[in-house]
CSV table of C-alpha atoms in Angstrom, one decimal:
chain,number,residue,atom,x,y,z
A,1,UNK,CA,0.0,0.0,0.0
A,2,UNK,CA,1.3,3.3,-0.6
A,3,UNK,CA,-0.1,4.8,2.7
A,4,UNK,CA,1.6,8.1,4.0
A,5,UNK,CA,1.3,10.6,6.6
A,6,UNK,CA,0.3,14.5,5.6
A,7,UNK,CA,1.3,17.0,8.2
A,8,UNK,CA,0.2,14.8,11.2
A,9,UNK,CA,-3.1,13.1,9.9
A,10,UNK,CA,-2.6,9.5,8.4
A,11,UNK,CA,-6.3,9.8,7.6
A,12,UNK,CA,-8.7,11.9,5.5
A,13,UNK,CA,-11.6,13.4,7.0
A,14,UNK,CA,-13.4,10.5,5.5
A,15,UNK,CA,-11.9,8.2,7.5
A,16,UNK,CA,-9.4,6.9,4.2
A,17,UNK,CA,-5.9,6.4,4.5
A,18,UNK,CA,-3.8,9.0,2.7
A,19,UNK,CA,-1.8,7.8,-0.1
A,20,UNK,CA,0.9,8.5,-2.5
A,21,UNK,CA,0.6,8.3,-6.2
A,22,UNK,CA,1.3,4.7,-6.4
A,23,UNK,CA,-2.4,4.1,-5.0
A,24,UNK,CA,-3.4,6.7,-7.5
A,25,UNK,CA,-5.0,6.3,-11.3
A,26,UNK,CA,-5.6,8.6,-14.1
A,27,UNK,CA,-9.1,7.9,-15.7
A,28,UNK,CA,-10.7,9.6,-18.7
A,29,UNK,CA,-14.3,9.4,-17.7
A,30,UNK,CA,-16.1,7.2,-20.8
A,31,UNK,CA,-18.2,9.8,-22.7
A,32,UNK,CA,-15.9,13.0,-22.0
A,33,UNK,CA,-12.9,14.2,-22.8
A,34,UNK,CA,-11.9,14.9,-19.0
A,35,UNK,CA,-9.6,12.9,-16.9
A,36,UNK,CA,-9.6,12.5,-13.5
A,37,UNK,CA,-7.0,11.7,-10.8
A,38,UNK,CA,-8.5,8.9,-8.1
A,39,UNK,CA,-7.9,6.2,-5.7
A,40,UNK,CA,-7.6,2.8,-7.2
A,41,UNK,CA,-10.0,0.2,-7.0
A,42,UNK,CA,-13.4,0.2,-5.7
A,43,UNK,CA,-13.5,4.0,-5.1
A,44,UNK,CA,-12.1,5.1,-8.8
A,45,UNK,CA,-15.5,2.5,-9.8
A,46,UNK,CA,-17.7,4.9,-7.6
A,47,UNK,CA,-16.3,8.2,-8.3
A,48,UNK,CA,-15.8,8.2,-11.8
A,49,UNK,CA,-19.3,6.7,-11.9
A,50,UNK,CA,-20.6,9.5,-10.4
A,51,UNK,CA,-18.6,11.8,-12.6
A,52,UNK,CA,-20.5,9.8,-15.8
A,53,UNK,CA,-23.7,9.9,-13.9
A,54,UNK,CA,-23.7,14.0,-13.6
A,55,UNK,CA,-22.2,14.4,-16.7
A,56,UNK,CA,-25.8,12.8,-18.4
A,57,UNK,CA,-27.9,13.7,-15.9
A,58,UNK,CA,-26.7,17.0,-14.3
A,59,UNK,CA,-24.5,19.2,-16.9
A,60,UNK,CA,-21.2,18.6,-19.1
A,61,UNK,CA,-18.0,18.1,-17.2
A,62,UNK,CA,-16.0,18.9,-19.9
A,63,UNK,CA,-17.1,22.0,-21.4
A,64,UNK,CA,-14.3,24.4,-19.5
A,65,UNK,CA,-11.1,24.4,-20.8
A,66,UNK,CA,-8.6,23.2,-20.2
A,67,UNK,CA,-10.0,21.1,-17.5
A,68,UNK,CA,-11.8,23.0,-13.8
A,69,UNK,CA,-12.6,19.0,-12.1
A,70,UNK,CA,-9.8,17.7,-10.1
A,71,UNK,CA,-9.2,14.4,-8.0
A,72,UNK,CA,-6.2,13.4,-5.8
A,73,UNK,CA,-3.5,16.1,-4.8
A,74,UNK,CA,-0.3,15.8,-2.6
A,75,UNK,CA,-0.5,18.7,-1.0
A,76,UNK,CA,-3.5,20.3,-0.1
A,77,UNK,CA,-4.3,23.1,2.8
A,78,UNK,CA,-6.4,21.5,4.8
A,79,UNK,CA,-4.1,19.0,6.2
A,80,UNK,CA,-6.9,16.1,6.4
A,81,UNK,CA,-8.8,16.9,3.0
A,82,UNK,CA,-10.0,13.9,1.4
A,83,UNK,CA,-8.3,14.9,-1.6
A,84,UNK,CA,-5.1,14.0,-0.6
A,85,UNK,CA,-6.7,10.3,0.2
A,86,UNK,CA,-7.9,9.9,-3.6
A,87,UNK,CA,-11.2,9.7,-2.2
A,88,UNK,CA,-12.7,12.9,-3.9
A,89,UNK,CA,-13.3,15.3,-6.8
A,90,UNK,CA,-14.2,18.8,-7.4
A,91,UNK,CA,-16.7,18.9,-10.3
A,92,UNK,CA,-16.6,22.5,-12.5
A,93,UNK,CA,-14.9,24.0,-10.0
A,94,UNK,CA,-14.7,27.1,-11.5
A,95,UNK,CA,-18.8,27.1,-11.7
A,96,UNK,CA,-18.7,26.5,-8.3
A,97,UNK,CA,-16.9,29.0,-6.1
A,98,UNK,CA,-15.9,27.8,-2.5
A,99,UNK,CA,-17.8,28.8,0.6
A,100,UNK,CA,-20.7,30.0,-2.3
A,101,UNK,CA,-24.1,28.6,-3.0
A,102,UNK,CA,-24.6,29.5,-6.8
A,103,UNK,CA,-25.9,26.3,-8.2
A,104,UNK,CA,-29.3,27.1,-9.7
A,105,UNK,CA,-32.4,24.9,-7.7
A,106,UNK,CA,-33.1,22.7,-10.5
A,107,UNK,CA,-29.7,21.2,-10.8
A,108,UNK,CA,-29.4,21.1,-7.0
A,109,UNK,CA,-32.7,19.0,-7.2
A,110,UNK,CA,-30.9,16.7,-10.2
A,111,UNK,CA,-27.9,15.9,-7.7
A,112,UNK,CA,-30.0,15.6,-5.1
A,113,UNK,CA,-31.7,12.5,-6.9
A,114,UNK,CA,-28.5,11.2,-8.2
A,115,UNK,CA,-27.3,10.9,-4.5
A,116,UNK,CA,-29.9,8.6,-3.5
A,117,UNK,CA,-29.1,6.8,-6.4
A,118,UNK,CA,-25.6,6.6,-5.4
A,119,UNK,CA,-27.4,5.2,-1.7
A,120,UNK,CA,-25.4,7.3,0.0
A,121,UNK,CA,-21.7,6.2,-1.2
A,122,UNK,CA,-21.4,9.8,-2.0
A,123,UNK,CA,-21.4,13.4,0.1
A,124,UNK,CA,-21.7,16.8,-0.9
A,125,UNK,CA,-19.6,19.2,0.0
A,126,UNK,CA,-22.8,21.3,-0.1
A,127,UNK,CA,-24.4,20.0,3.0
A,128,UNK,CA,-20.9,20.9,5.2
A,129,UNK,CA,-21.2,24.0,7.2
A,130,UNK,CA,-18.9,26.1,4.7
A,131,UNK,CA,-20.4,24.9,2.1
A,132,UNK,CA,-18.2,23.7,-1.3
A,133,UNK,CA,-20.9,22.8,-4.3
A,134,UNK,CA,-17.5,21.7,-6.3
A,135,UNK,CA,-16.9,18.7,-3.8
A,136,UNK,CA,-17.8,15.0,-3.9
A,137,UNK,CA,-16.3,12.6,-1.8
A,138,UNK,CA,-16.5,8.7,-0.8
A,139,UNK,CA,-19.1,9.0,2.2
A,140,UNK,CA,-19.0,4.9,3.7
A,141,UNK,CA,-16.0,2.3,4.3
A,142,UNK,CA,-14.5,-0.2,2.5
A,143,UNK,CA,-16.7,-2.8,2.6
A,144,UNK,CA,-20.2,-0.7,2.2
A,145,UNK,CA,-18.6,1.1,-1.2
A,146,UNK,CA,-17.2,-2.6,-2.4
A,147,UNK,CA,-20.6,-3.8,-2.6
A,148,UNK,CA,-21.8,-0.7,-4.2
A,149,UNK,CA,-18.9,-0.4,-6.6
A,150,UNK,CA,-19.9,-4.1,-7.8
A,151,UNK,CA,-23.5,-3.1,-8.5
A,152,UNK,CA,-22.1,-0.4,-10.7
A,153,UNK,CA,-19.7,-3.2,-12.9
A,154,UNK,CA,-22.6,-5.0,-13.1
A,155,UNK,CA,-24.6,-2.6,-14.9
A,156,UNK,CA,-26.6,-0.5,-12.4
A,157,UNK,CA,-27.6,2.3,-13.3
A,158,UNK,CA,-26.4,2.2,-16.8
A,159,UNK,CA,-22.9,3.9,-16.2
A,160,UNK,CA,-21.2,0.6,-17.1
A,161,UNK,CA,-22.5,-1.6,-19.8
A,162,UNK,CA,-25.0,-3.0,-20.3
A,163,UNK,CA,-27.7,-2.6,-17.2
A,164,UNK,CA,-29.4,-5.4,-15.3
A,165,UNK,CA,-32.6,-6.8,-15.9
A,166,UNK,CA,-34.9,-4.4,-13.7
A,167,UNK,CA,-32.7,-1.5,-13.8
A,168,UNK,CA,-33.5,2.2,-15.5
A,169,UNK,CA,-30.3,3.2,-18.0
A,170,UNK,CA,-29.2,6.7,-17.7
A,171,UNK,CA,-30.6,9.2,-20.0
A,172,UNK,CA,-28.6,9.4,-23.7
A,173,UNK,CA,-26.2,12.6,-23.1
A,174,UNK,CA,-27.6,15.3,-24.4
A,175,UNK,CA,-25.2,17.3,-27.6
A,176,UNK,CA,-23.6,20.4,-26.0
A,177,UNK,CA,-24.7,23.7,-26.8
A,178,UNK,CA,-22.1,26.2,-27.9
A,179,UNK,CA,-22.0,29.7,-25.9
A,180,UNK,CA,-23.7,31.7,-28.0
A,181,UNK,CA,-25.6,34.0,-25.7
A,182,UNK,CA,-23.1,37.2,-24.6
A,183,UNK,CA,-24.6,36.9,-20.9
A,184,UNK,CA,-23.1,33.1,-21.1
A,185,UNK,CA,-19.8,33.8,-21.6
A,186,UNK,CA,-17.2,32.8,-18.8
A,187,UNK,CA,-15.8,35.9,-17.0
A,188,UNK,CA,-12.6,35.6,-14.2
A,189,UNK,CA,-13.0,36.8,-10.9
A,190,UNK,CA,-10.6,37.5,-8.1
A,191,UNK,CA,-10.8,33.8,-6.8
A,192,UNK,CA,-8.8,33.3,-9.7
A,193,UNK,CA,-12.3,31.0,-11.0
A,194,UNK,CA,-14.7,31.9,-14.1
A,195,UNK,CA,-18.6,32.7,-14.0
A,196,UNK,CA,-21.2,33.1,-16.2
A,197,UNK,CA,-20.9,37.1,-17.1
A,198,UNK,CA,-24.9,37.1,-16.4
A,199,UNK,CA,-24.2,35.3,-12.8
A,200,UNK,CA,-21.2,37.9,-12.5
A,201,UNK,CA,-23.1,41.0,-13.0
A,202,UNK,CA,-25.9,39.6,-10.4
A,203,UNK,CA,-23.6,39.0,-8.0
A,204,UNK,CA,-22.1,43.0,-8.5
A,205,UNK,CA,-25.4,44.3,-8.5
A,206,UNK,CA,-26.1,42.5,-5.0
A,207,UNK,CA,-23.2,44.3,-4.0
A,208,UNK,CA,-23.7,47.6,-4.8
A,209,UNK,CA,-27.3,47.6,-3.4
A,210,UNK,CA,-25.5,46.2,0.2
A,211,UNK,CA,-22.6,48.9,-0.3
A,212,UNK,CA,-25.1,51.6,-0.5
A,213,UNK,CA,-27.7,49.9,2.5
A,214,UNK,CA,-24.0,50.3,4.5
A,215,UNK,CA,-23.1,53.5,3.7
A,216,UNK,CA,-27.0,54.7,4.4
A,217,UNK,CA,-26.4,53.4,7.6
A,218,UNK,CA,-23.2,54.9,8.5
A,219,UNK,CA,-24.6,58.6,7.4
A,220,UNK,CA,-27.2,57.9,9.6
A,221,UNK,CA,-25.6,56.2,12.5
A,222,UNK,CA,-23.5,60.2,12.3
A,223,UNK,CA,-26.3,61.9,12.3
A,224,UNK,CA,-27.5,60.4,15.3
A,225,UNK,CA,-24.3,60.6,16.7
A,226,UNK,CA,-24.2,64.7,16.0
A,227,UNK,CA,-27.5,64.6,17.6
A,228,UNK,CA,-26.7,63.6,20.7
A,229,UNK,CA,-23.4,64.7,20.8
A,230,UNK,CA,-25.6,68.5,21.0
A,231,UNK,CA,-27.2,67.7,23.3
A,232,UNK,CA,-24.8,66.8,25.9
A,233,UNK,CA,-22.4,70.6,24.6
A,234,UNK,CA,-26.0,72.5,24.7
A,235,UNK,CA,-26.5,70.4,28.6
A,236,UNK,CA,-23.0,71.3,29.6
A,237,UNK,CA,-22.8,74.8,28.2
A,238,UNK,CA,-26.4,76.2,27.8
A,239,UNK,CA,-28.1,76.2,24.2
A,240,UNK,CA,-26.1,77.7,21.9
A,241,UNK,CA,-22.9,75.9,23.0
A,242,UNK,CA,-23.2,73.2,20.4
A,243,UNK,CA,-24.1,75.8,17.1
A,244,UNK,CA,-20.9,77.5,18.5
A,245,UNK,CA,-18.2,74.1,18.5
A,246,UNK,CA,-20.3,72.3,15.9
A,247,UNK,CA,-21.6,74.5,13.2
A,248,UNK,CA,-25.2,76.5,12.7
A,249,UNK,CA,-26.0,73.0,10.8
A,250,UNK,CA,-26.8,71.0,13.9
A,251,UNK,CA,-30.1,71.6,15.9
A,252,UNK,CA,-29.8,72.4,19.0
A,253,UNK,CA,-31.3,70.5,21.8
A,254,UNK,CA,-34.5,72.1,24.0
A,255,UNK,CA,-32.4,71.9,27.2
A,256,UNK,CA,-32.7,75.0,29.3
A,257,UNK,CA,-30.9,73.8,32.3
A,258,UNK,CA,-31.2,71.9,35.7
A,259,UNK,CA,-34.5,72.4,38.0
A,260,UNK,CA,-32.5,71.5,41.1
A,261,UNK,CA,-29.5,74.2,40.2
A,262,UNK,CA,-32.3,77.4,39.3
A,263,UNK,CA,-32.0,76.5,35.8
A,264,UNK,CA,-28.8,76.3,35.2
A,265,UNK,CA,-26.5,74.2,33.2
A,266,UNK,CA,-23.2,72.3,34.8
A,267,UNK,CA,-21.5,75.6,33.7
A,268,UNK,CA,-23.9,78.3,34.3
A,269,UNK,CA,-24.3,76.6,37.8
A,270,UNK,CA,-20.4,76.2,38.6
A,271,UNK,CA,-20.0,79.8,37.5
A,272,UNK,CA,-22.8,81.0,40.2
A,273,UNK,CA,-20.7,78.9,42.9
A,274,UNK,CA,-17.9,81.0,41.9
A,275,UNK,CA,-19.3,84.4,42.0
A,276,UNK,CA,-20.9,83.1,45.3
A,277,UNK,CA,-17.5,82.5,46.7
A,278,UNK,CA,-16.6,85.9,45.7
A,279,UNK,CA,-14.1,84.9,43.2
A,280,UNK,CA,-13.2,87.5,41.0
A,281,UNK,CA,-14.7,87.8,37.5
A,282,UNK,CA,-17.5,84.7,38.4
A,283,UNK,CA,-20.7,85.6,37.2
A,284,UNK,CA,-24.1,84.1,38.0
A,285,UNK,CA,-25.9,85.1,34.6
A,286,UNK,CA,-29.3,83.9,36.5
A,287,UNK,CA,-28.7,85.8,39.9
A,288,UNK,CA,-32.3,87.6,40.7
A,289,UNK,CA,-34.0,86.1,37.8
């Protein structure tokens, strides 16, 4: 076996051993021009079954150039990703942006039906907490997936030969369409991935409308903070105080001082203290009022 340790972990997060390229096989997936990097064995039977499956019965896996699915790497940076077990592939990766839900409904609902199909030898990367539409792994052990795989060489589902008696074949592939619409042409983004320039300019416009809610929000959130910002001068230093440190644009609050201190403000009142205590130049601007 060519088992090896990655940074600490001897597994995947699948529970699969990491390997090296000697447990490692380059497929082209019958009925496309793509090829795939996978484990050996029973999983390369499931995953590039899958990979036939969605490329019928979900969308073309081969229509970037020169290739956006990937299988097994060596290094990866999560240190227990299930890549670097063989044990997973990123499908139109570039479609698919990381940590992003941009898969329309309709197709969701087609992979949906193709994972109960697969009876659960396959898991999303959409249904993790960051969520990664791209991704599809191995989701059972060994023995679980063996059986499965065998099901598949025997002609379930249609992927390989000729199908059972009592099974459904998979739909004949449907010819690909040529970009011929503007809005479908493939635009790159900062994540260094492609999207549809339609999908691209949605996703701007959706910024632009949260931008503007956020700056809104700020100019109001200063406002506010003016406001009372006024109204604390005008309490300290009688109405006026704030038009003089603040400008003539901000109102001025309806403070006109404290009941207990005669209707004073802080200052008014500490300046009738003063002239009280006979200290020179104090003046109580309220005295006999």
């Amino acid at each position: 076996m060519g088992t090896r340790s990655y940074q600490g972990y001897t597994r995947s997060e699948n529970g699969w051993p990491i390997v090296d390229t000697a447990e490692i096989v380059t497929v082209t997936v019958p009925g496309t021009t793509q090829q795939i990097e996978v484990r050996r064995g029973d999983v390369a039977t499931v995953l590039v079954g899958w990979m036939i499956w969605y490329h019928r019965n979900v969308e073309p896996i081969d229509r970037f150039k020169p290739r956006d699915d990937w299988g097994f790497s060596w290094d990866n940076d999560v240190p227990n990703s299930n890549h670097l077990s063989g044990t997973a592939v990123d499908i139109n990766a570039t479609q698919y942006p990381w940590t992003r839900l941009t898969m329309p409904a309709d197709r969701v609902a087609k992979v949906r039906a193709g994972l109960k199909l697969f009876e659960g030898c396959i898991f999303w990367g959409r249904d993790w907490a960051r969520v990664d539409e791209m991704h599809y792994q191995i989701g059972v052990d060994a023995a679980r997936l063996k059986a499965f795989a065998d099901k598949l060489n025997n002609g379930h589902l249609g992927v390989y030969g000729i199908p059972q008696p009592g099974t459904t074949p998979a739909p004949t592939p449907k010819p690909e369409v040529p970009v011929t619409n503007i809005w479908d042409i493939p635009i790159p983004t900062q994540f260094g991935t492609q999207m549809p320039a339609w999908e691209l300019l949605s996703w701007i416009d959706g910024r632009l409308v949260r931008t503007e809610a956020a700056v809104n929000a700020s100019i109001e959130l200063h406002r506010q903070n003016q406001l009372l910002l006024a109204a604390v001068l005008d309490q300290l230093g009688g109405l006026g105080t704030a038009d003089a440190l603040l400008g003539k644009d901000v109102p001025s609050g309806p403070f006109q001082g404290f009941e207990q201190g005669g209707g004073r403000t802080l200052y008014d009142l500490a300046s009738a203290l003063a002239a009280t205590a006979g200290i020179p130049g104090a003046l109580d601007k309220k005295a006999g009022k």
